[in-house]
Coordinates of C-alpha atoms in Angstrom, one line a residue:
Chain A
M1 CA -19.0 18.3 11.4
A2 CA -19.2 19.6 7.8
P3 CA -21.3 17.4 5.5
L4 CA -19.5 14.7 3.5
P5 CA -18.5 15.7 0.0
E6 CA -20.5 14.5 -2.9
G7 CA -19.0 12.3 -5.6
F8 CA -17.6 9.1 -3.9
S9 CA -16.9 6.4 -6.3
Y10 CA -18.3 2.9 -5.5
G11 CA -14.7 1.8 -5.0
Q12 CA -13.9 4.5 -2.4
W13 CA -17.2 3.9 -0.6
C14 CA -16.5 0.1 -0.5
L15 CA -13.0 0.6 0.8
V16 CA -14.3 2.6 3.8
Y17 CA -17.2 0.2 4.3
N18 CA -14.9 -2.8 4.4
A19 CA -12.3 -1.1 6.6
L20 CA -15.0 -0.3 9.1
S21 CA -16.3 -3.9 9.1
F22 CA -12.7 -5.2 9.4
G23 CA -12.5 -2.9 12.5
I24 CA -15.6 -4.6 14.0
A25 CA -14.3 -8.1 13.4
A26 CA -10.8 -7.4 14.6
M27 CA -11.7 -5.5 17.7
G28 CA -14.5 -8.0 18.6
A29 CA -12.2 -11.0 18.2
A30 CA -9.4 -9.4 20.2
T31 CA -11.8 -8.7 23.0
I32 CA -12.9 -12.3 23.3
F33 CA -9.3 -13.5 23.1
F34 CA -8.2 -11.2 26.0
W35 CA -11.0 -12.1 28.3
L36 CA -10.8 -15.9 27.6
Q37 CA -7.1 -15.7 28.6
L38 CA -8.0 -14.3 32.0
P39 CA -7.8 -17.6 33.9
N40 CA -4.4 -18.4 32.3
V41 CA -2.5 -15.4 33.7
G42 CA -1.6 -14.8 37.4
K43 CA -4.0 -12.8 39.5
G44 CA -1.7 -9.8 39.5
Y45 CA -2.0 -9.4 35.7
R46 CA -5.8 -9.8 35.4
T47 CA -6.7 -6.2 35.8
A48 CA -4.3 -5.3 33.0
L49 CA -5.9 -8.0 30.8
I50 CA -9.5 -7.0 31.7
I51 CA -8.7 -3.4 30.7
T52 CA -7.0 -4.6 27.5
G53 CA -10.3 -6.3 26.6
L54 CA -12.3 -3.2 27.6
V55 CA -10.4 -1.1 25.2
T56 CA -11.2 -3.3 22.2
A57 CA -14.8 -3.8 23.5
I58 CA -15.4 -0.1 23.5
A59 CA -13.8 0.2 20.1
T60 CA -16.1 -2.7 18.8
Y61 CA -19.1 -0.7 20.0
H62 CA -17.9 2.5 18.2
Y63 CA -17.0 0.6 15.0
V64 CA -20.5 -0.7 14.8
R65 CA -21.9 2.8 15.3
I66 CA -19.5 4.3 12.7
F67 CA -20.3 1.6 10.2
N68 CA -24.0 2.1 10.6
S69 CA -23.6 5.9 10.3
W70 CA -21.5 5.4 7.1
V71 CA -24.2 3.2 5.6
D72 CA -27.0 5.6 6.5
A73 CA -25.2 8.5 5.0
F74 CA -25.2 7.0 1.5
S75 CA -27.6 5.6 -1.0
V76 CA -25.8 3.0 -3.2
V77 CA -27.8 1.9 -6.2
Q78 CA -26.9 0.1 -9.4
K79 CA -26.5 2.5 -12.3
E80 CA -29.2 2.0 -15.0
A81 CA -26.9 2.0 -18.0
G82 CA -23.8 0.4 -16.7
N83 CA -21.8 -2.1 -14.9
D84 CA -21.3 0.0 -11.8
Y85 CA -23.0 1.4 -8.7
G86 CA -23.9 5.0 -8.1
V87 CA -23.1 6.5 -4.7
T88 CA -25.0 9.5 -3.6
L89 CA -25.5 11.2 -0.2
T90 CA -28.8 10.6 1.5
G91 CA -28.5 13.8 3.6
N92 CA -28.2 11.9 6.9
P93 CA -25.1 13.1 8.8
F94 CA -22.0 10.9 9.1
N95 CA -21.1 11.2 12.8
D96 CA -17.3 11.2 13.0
A97 CA -17.3 12.3 16.7
Y98 CA -17.7 8.6 17.5
R99 CA -13.9 8.3 17.0
Y100 CA -13.2 11.0 19.5
V101 CA -15.6 9.7 22.1
D102 CA -13.9 6.3 21.6
W103 CA -10.4 7.7 22.0
L104 CA -11.4 9.8 25.1
L105 CA -12.2 6.5 26.8
T106 CA -9.7 4.1 25.2
V107 CA -6.5 6.0 25.0
P108 CA -6.2 6.6 28.8
L109 CA -7.2 3.0 29.3
L110 CA -4.6 1.6 27.0
L111 CA -1.8 3.6 28.7
I112 CA -3.1 2.3 32.0
E113 CA -3.0 -1.3 30.8
L114 CA 0.7 -0.8 29.8
I115 CA 1.5 0.7 33.2
L116 CA -0.4 -2.1 35.1
V117 CA 1.3 -5.0 33.2
M118 CA 4.7 -3.6 34.3
K119 CA 3.8 -4.1 38.0
L120 CA 5.6 -1.0 39.3
P121 CA 5.4 -0.1 42.9
K122 CA 1.8 1.0 43.9
D123 CA 2.5 4.7 44.2
E124 CA 4.2 4.9 40.9
T125 CA 1.4 2.9 39.2
V126 CA -1.2 5.4 40.5
S127 CA 0.8 8.6 39.8
K128 CA 1.8 7.5 36.2
S129 CA -1.8 6.3 35.5
V130 CA -3.3 9.6 36.6
Q131 CA -0.6 11.7 34.7
L132 CA -0.6 9.8 31.4
G133 CA -4.4 9.2 31.6
L134 CA -5.2 12.9 32.0
A135 CA -2.6 14.1 29.5
S136 CA -4.0 11.7 26.8
A137 CA -7.6 12.7 27.5
I138 CA -6.7 16.4 27.1
M139 CA -4.8 15.5 23.9
V140 CA -8.0 13.9 22.4
S141 CA -10.2 16.7 23.6
L142 CA -8.0 19.3 21.9
G143 CA -7.9 17.5 18.7
Y144 CA -11.6 17.4 18.1
P145 CA -12.3 21.2 17.6
G146 CA -9.8 21.1 14.7
E147 CA -11.2 17.9 13.2
I148 CA -14.6 19.4 12.6
Q149 CA -13.1 22.5 11.0
D150 CA -12.6 23.1 7.3
D151 CA -10.5 26.2 7.9
L152 CA -6.9 25.2 7.5
A153 CA -5.4 27.7 10.0
T154 CA -7.9 26.6 12.7
R155 CA -7.1 22.9 11.9
W156 CA -3.3 23.6 12.4
F157 CA -3.9 25.5 15.6
W158 CA -5.7 22.7 17.3
W159 CA -3.4 20.1 15.9
C160 CA -0.5 22.0 17.5
C161 CA -2.3 22.2 20.9
S162 CA -3.0 18.5 20.8
M163 CA 0.5 17.7 19.8
V164 CA 1.9 19.3 22.9
F165 CA 0.2 16.6 25.0
F166 CA 0.9 14.0 22.4
L167 CA 4.6 14.6 22.7
F168 CA 4.4 14.6 26.5
V169 CA 2.8 11.2 26.5
V170 CA 5.0 9.7 23.9
S171 CA 8.2 11.0 25.5
S172 CA 6.9 9.7 28.9
L173 CA 6.6 6.3 27.3
L174 CA 10.0 6.4 25.8
V175 CA 12.1 8.1 28.5
G176 CA 10.1 7.9 31.7
L177 CA 9.3 4.2 31.5
N178 CA 12.9 3.4 30.5
D179 CA 14.0 2.8 34.1
A180 CA 11.0 0.7 34.7
T181 CA 11.7 -1.4 31.6
S182 CA 15.2 -2.3 32.8
K183 CA 13.7 -3.7 36.0
Q184 CA 11.5 -6.1 34.0
P185 CA 12.7 -9.8 33.9
A186 CA 15.0 -10.5 31.0
S187 CA 12.5 -12.6 29.0
A188 CA 9.9 -9.9 29.3
V189 CA 12.1 -6.9 28.5
D190 CA 11.9 -7.4 24.8
L191 CA 8.1 -7.6 24.9
V192 CA 7.8 -4.5 26.9
V193 CA 10.2 -2.6 24.6
Q194 CA 8.2 -3.9 21.6
A195 CA 5.0 -2.7 23.3
R196 CA 6.5 0.8 23.8
Y197 CA 7.7 1.1 20.3
L198 CA 4.4 -0.3 18.9
T199 CA 2.6 2.4 20.8
M200 CA 4.9 5.1 19.5
F201 CA 4.7 3.9 15.9
S202 CA 0.9 3.3 15.8
W203 CA 0.3 6.6 17.7
L204 CA 2.4 8.5 15.2
T205 CA 0.0 7.5 12.4
Y206 CA -2.8 9.6 14.0
P207 CA -1.3 13.1 13.7
F208 CA -0.4 12.2 10.1
V209 CA -3.9 11.0 9.2
Y210 CA -5.3 14.1 10.9
I211 CA -3.3 16.4 8.6
V212 CA -4.5 14.7 5.4
K213 CA -7.0 17.5 5.2
N214 CA -4.6 20.2 6.5
V215 CA -2.2 19.7 3.6
G216 CA -4.8 20.8 1.1
M217 CA -6.1 17.4 0.2
A218 CA -9.9 17.5 0.1
G219 CA -13.0 15.9 -1.1
T220 CA -13.7 12.2 -1.3
A221 CA -10.1 11.0 -1.5
A222 CA -9.2 12.8 1.8
T223 CA -12.2 11.3 3.6
T224 CA -11.4 7.8 2.3
Y225 CA -7.7 8.0 3.3
E226 CA -8.8 9.4 6.7
Q227 CA -11.3 6.7 7.5
V228 CA -9.1 3.8 6.3
G229 CA -6.0 5.3 8.0
Y230 CA -7.7 5.7 11.4
S231 CA -9.2 2.2 11.2
V232 CA -5.9 0.5 10.5
A233 CA -4.1 2.7 13.2
D234 CA -6.9 1.8 15.7
V235 CA -6.5 -2.0 15.1
V236 CA -2.7 -1.8 15.6
A237 CA -2.9 0.5 18.6
K238 CA -5.6 -1.5 20.4
A239 CA -5.8 -5.1 19.2
V240 CA -2.1 -5.8 18.2
F241 CA -0.8 -3.7 21.1
G242 CA -3.2 -5.7 23.4
V243 CA -1.7 -9.0 22.1
L244 CA 1.7 -7.7 23.3
I245 CA 0.2 -6.8 26.7
W246 CA -1.2 -10.3 27.0
A247 CA 2.2 -11.9 26.0
I248 CA 4.0 -9.9 28.7
A249 CA 1.3 -10.9 31.3
A250 CA 1.6 -14.5 30.2
E251 CA 5.4 -14.5 30.3
K252 CA 5.6 -12.9 33.7
S253 CA 2.9 -15.1 35.1
H254 CA 4.9 -18.1 34.0
L255 CA 8.1 -16.8 35.6
E256 CA 6.3 -16.1 38.9
E257 CA 4.7 -19.6 38.9
T258 CA 8.1 -21.3 38.3
G259 CA 9.7 -19.1 41.0
Q260 CA 12.0 -17.2 38.6
L261 CA 10.2 -13.9 39.4
R262 CA 8.9 -12.9 42.7
G263 CA 5.2 -11.8 42.5
K264 CA 3.9 -8.9 44.5
Chain B
M1 CA -43.0 16.2 29.8
A2 CA -43.5 19.3 27.7
P3 CA -42.5 18.9 24.1
L4 CA -39.0 19.7 23.1
P5 CA -38.4 23.3 21.9
E6 CA -37.9 23.9 18.1
G7 CA -34.7 25.3 16.8
F8 CA -31.8 23.0 17.9
S9 CA -28.6 23.7 16.0
Y10 CA -26.8 20.7 14.5
G11 CA -24.0 21.4 17.0
Q12 CA -26.3 21.3 20.0
W13 CA -28.1 18.2 18.7
C14 CA -24.7 16.4 18.1
L15 CA -23.4 17.3 21.6
V16 CA -26.4 15.6 23.2
Y17 CA -26.2 12.7 20.8
N18 CA -22.6 12.1 21.5
A19 CA -22.9 12.6 25.3
L20 CA -25.6 9.9 25.3
S21 CA -23.5 7.5 23.2
F22 CA -20.6 8.2 25.5
G23 CA -22.9 7.2 28.4
I24 CA -23.7 3.9 26.7
A25 CA -20.0 3.1 26.1
A26 CA -18.8 4.2 29.5
M27 CA -21.6 2.5 31.5
G28 CA -21.4 -0.7 29.5
A29 CA -17.6 -0.9 29.8
A30 CA -17.7 -0.2 33.5
T31 CA -20.3 -3.0 34.0
I32 CA -18.1 -5.6 32.3
F33 CA -15.1 -4.4 34.3
F34 CA -16.9 -4.8 37.7
W35 CA -18.2 -8.3 36.9
L36 CA -15.0 -9.6 35.4
Q37 CA -13.3 -8.5 38.7
L38 CA -15.6 -10.7 40.8
P39 CA -13.3 -13.7 41.1
N40 CA -10.4 -11.4 42.1
V41 CA -12.0 -10.1 45.3
G42 CA -12.8 -11.9 48.5
K43 CA -16.2 -13.6 48.9
G44 CA -17.3 -11.0 51.4
Y45 CA -17.0 -8.2 48.8
R46 CA -18.6 -9.8 45.9
T47 CA -22.2 -8.7 46.7
A48 CA -20.9 -5.1 46.7
L49 CA -19.2 -5.6 43.4
I50 CA -22.2 -7.3 41.8
I51 CA -24.4 -4.4 42.8
T52 CA -21.8 -1.9 41.5
G53 CA -22.1 -3.6 38.1
L54 CA -25.9 -3.7 38.3
V55 CA -26.0 0.1 38.7
T56 CA -24.0 0.6 35.5
A57 CA -25.9 -2.2 33.7
I58 CA -29.2 -0.5 34.5
A59 CA -27.8 2.8 33.4
T60 CA -26.5 1.2 30.1
Y61 CA -30.0 0.1 29.4
H62 CA -31.5 3.5 30.1
Y63 CA -28.8 5.3 28.0
V64 CA -29.6 3.1 25.0
R65 CA -33.3 4.0 25.5
I66 CA -32.6 7.8 25.9
F67 CA -30.3 7.7 22.9
N68 CA -33.0 6.1 20.7
S69 CA -35.6 8.4 22.0
W70 CA -33.4 11.4 21.2
V71 CA -32.8 10.1 17.7
D72 CA -36.5 9.4 17.0
A73 CA -37.5 12.9 18.2
F74 CA -35.5 14.7 15.5
S75 CA -35.1 14.7 11.7
V76 CA -31.6 15.7 10.8
V77 CA -31.1 16.4 7.1
Q78 CA -28.4 18.2 5.1
K79 CA -29.5 21.7 4.1
E80 CA -30.0 22.2 0.4
A81 CA -28.0 25.3 -0.1
G82 CA -25.4 25.0 2.5
N83 CA -22.6 23.5 4.4
D84 CA -24.7 22.5 7.4
Y85 CA -27.5 20.2 8.6
G86 CA -31.0 21.2 9.5
V87 CA -32.5 19.8 12.7
T88 CA -36.3 19.7 13.1
L89 CA -38.7 18.0 15.4
T90 CA -40.4 14.9 14.1
G91 CA -43.2 15.1 16.7
N92 CA -42.2 11.9 18.4
P93 CA -41.9 12.5 22.2
F94 CA -38.5 12.6 23.9
N95 CA -39.0 10.5 27.0
D96 CA -37.0 12.1 29.8
A97 CA -38.7 9.9 32.5
Y98 CA -36.1 7.2 31.7
R99 CA -33.6 9.2 33.8
Y100 CA -36.0 9.2 36.8
V101 CA -36.8 5.5 36.5
D102 CA -33.0 4.9 36.3
W103 CA -32.3 6.9 39.4
L104 CA -35.2 5.3 41.3
L105 CA -33.4 2.0 40.8
T106 CA -29.7 2.9 40.8
V107 CA -29.4 5.6 43.5
P108 CA -30.5 3.4 46.4
L109 CA -28.3 0.6 44.9
L110 CA -25.2 2.7 44.8
L111 CA -25.7 3.9 48.4
I112 CA -26.0 0.2 49.3
E113 CA -22.8 -0.7 47.5
L114 CA -20.9 1.9 49.5
I115 CA -22.4 0.5 52.8
L116 CA -21.7 -3.1 51.8
V117 CA -18.0 -2.5 50.9
M118 CA -17.4 -1.0 54.3
K119 CA -18.3 -4.3 56.0
L120 CA -20.1 -2.8 59.0
P121 CA -21.7 -5.0 61.6
K122 CA -24.8 -6.8 60.1
D123 CA -27.4 -4.8 62.0
E124 CA -25.9 -1.5 61.0
T125 CA -25.6 -2.6 57.3
V126 CA -29.3 -3.4 57.2
S127 CA -30.5 -0.3 59.0
K128 CA -28.3 2.1 57.0
S129 CA -29.2 0.4 53.7
V130 CA -33.0 0.7 54.5
Q131 CA -32.7 4.3 55.7
L132 CA -30.5 5.7 52.9
G133 CA -32.2 3.5 50.3
L134 CA -35.7 4.7 51.1
A135 CA -34.6 8.4 51.6
S136 CA -32.9 8.4 48.2
A137 CA -35.9 6.7 46.5
I138 CA -38.2 9.4 47.9
M139 CA -35.8 12.1 46.9
V140 CA -35.9 10.9 43.2
S141 CA -39.7 10.5 43.3
L142 CA -40.2 14.1 44.6
G143 CA -37.9 15.5 42.0
Y144 CA -39.9 14.2 39.0
P145 CA -43.1 16.2 39.3
G146 CA -41.0 19.4 39.1
E147 CA -38.9 18.2 36.2
I148 CA -42.0 17.8 34.0
Q149 CA -43.3 21.3 34.8
D150 CA -42.7 24.5 33.0
D151 CA -44.2 26.6 35.8
L152 CA -41.3 28.0 37.8
A153 CA -43.0 28.2 41.1
T154 CA -44.0 24.5 40.9
R155 CA -40.5 23.5 39.8
W156 CA -39.0 25.3 42.9
F157 CA -41.6 23.7 45.2
W158 CA -40.7 20.1 44.1
W159 CA -37.0 20.9 44.0
C160 CA -37.2 22.0 47.7
C161 CA -39.2 18.9 48.7
S162 CA -36.6 16.7 47.0
M163 CA -33.7 18.6 48.5
V164 CA -34.8 17.8 52.1
F165 CA -34.2 14.2 51.4
F166 CA -31.1 15.0 49.3
L167 CA -29.5 16.9 52.3
F168 CA -30.4 14.0 54.6
V169 CA -28.7 11.5 52.4
V170 CA -25.6 13.6 51.8
S171 CA -25.2 14.6 55.5
S172 CA -25.6 10.9 56.5
L173 CA -22.8 10.1 54.1
L174 CA -20.6 12.8 55.5
V175 CA -21.3 12.7 59.2
G176 CA -23.0 9.4 59.9
L177 CA -20.4 7.3 58.1
N178 CA -17.6 9.2 59.6
D179 CA -17.2 6.8 62.5
A180 CA -17.4 3.8 60.2
T181 CA -14.7 5.3 58.0
S182 CA -12.2 5.6 60.9
K183 CA -12.7 1.9 61.6
Q184 CA -11.5 1.0 58.0
P185 CA -7.9 -0.3 57.6
A186 CA -5.3 2.4 57.1
S187 CA -4.7 1.7 53.4
A188 CA -8.4 1.7 52.6
V189 CA -9.3 4.8 54.6
D190 CA -8.2 7.2 51.8
L191 CA -10.2 5.3 49.2
V192 CA -13.3 5.3 51.4
V193 CA -12.9 9.0 52.1
Q194 CA -12.5 9.6 48.3
A195 CA -15.6 7.6 47.5
R196 CA -17.6 9.7 50.0
Y197 CA -16.4 13.0 48.6
L198 CA -16.9 11.8 45.0
T199 CA -20.5 10.9 45.9
M200 CA -21.0 14.4 47.5
F201 CA -19.4 16.2 44.6
S202 CA -21.1 14.3 41.8
W203 CA -24.5 14.4 43.6
L204 CA -24.3 18.1 44.0
T205 CA -24.3 18.5 40.2
Y206 CA -27.8 17.1 40.0
P207 CA -29.7 19.8 41.8
F208 CA -27.7 22.4 39.8
V209 CA -28.5 20.8 36.5
Y210 CA -32.2 20.6 37.6
I211 CA -32.4 24.3 38.3
V212 CA -31.0 25.2 34.8
K213 CA -34.6 25.7 33.8
N214 CA -35.7 27.2 37.1
V215 CA -33.3 30.2 36.7
G216 CA -35.1 31.3 33.6
M217 CA -32.9 29.6 31.0
A218 CA -35.1 28.1 28.4
G219 CA -35.2 26.7 24.9
T220 CA -32.6 24.6 23.2
A221 CA -29.6 25.7 25.2
A222 CA -31.3 24.7 28.5
T223 CA -32.1 21.2 27.2
T224 CA -28.6 20.8 25.8
Y225 CA -27.0 21.7 29.1
E226 CA -29.4 19.5 31.0
Q227 CA -28.8 16.4 28.9
V228 CA -25.0 16.8 28.8
G229 CA -24.9 17.7 32.5
Y230 CA -26.9 14.8 33.6
S231 CA -24.9 12.4 31.4
V232 CA -21.5 13.5 32.8
A233 CA -22.8 13.5 36.4
D234 CA -24.2 10.0 35.9
V235 CA -20.9 8.6 34.5
V236 CA -19.0 10.1 37.5
A237 CA -21.6 9.0 40.1
K238 CA -21.9 5.5 38.8
A239 CA -18.9 4.4 36.8
V240 CA -16.0 6.4 38.4
F241 CA -17.6 5.9 41.8
G242 CA -17.8 2.2 41.1
V243 CA -14.1 2.0 40.3
L244 CA -13.4 3.4 43.8
I245 CA -15.7 0.8 45.3
W246 CA -13.8 -1.9 43.4
A247 CA -10.5 -0.4 44.6
I248 CA -11.7 -0.6 48.2
A249 CA -12.9 -4.1 47.8
A250 CA -9.6 -5.2 46.1
E251 CA -7.5 -3.5 48.8
K252 CA -9.4 -5.0 51.7
S253 CA -9.5 -8.5 50.1
H254 CA -5.7 -8.3 49.7
L255 CA -5.3 -7.3 53.4
E256 CA -7.6 -10.1 54.5
E257 CA -5.8 -12.7 52.4
T258 CA -2.4 -11.7 53.8
G259 CA -3.7 -11.7 57.3
Q260 CA -3.4 -8.0 57.9
L261 CA -7.2 -7.6 58.2
R262 CA -9.5 -10.0 59.9
G263 CA -12.4 -10.9 57.5
K264 CA -15.9 -11.2 59.0

């Protein structure tokens, strides 16, 4: 990756610093919530909930790494003559690839958690998991070569390649899972529909954050927007989405327990 | 081991760095997954699942060590005049023996987890575990003296010694376990067959990565290929393989619970 630009203000540096720390706290807390809820849902939903927690656990690990990398990349010292801090680069690289390694693992997993919680027939579960899991892994892999480029044409090229798979996954979620959604029990349909739209909405933020640098924005502002934007999108797509997955699992477990829904 | 070559590009250094961090995240997440699934499988499969998690836990530990050793071996600083980073050796050794210590522990264990999940008669379980466990430990031990040599003839000699035991283990998996596989319940046969082929396939990558340096490739490219190759092979052979072991255990537990398979 190209070195970070020089000239961050203390305010910009702090914004990224605190957004990354927010990521650690939110992802870590979400992980504990999901795993502590395991005994409260039916056996058939536990794998979905275990994976939901894995996604946020993997993200917690990467947010700790990104945070440390951000801190190591800068020297922040009080200015001699003033009421402010000076932010300079130490020369240590800021490793942004952590995000891509994270997505490579977590994006297929969070699609699988949505498929699992719907409790489709076994064949459909396996085929959809493989299909969406692979497509999303390819999507992430194709995005990276563009992310580390400063050349705008190259950035757009990889963005487009990645978007082909992005659109396939999102349309599968919208159209393909439509039938399955209608087979969900009435009280869970709303939650499943919400989860699908939340996925769509939070996912859509990624290609927009990605093109912050494509549309000519550069320097410290672009990096600040990018880091804060990805952090917020990650918390929504993983932790908030996970809460919906848990709500669906809890509702359906309750229905099965009270005989209103036949468990498989 | 011979000191690392000088002259890594920042891209090569990053690739190894991120592959190692990917190893930590993937192995760590897999460990938690296997152990959280323990209450969901029948008592008879829990030892197999505990060992599956041990394999990835031991690997997580070693990947943290290898990652730290890689970071300590290099100084990565932004170049004064340019848009790139300079990578130089600090003189601290990169300890590649971690991989061999890891394999010495994990390879016998992952063969044992496959034998255990098949629930063979007790005598056969013990004899096969001892036989394959010992052969694989010898295989790893014979590989190491070659790995730390730069002399090609010596590398080939130890590679051949190690391959004798490698071929014994792989052929045992293919031929010897064939009978046992046919005794598995119908719905688990496919999974067991997949696990056996995945073992074969992922194992075969190791001797090929090993000979990267034998075939005359040297310098930074050889080290980069070797580190990334071993990392990917490890994740497949331990974490992905473990998921198959869990799937077999879950399927057979379900069959036993519903009376379609008699537990022993």
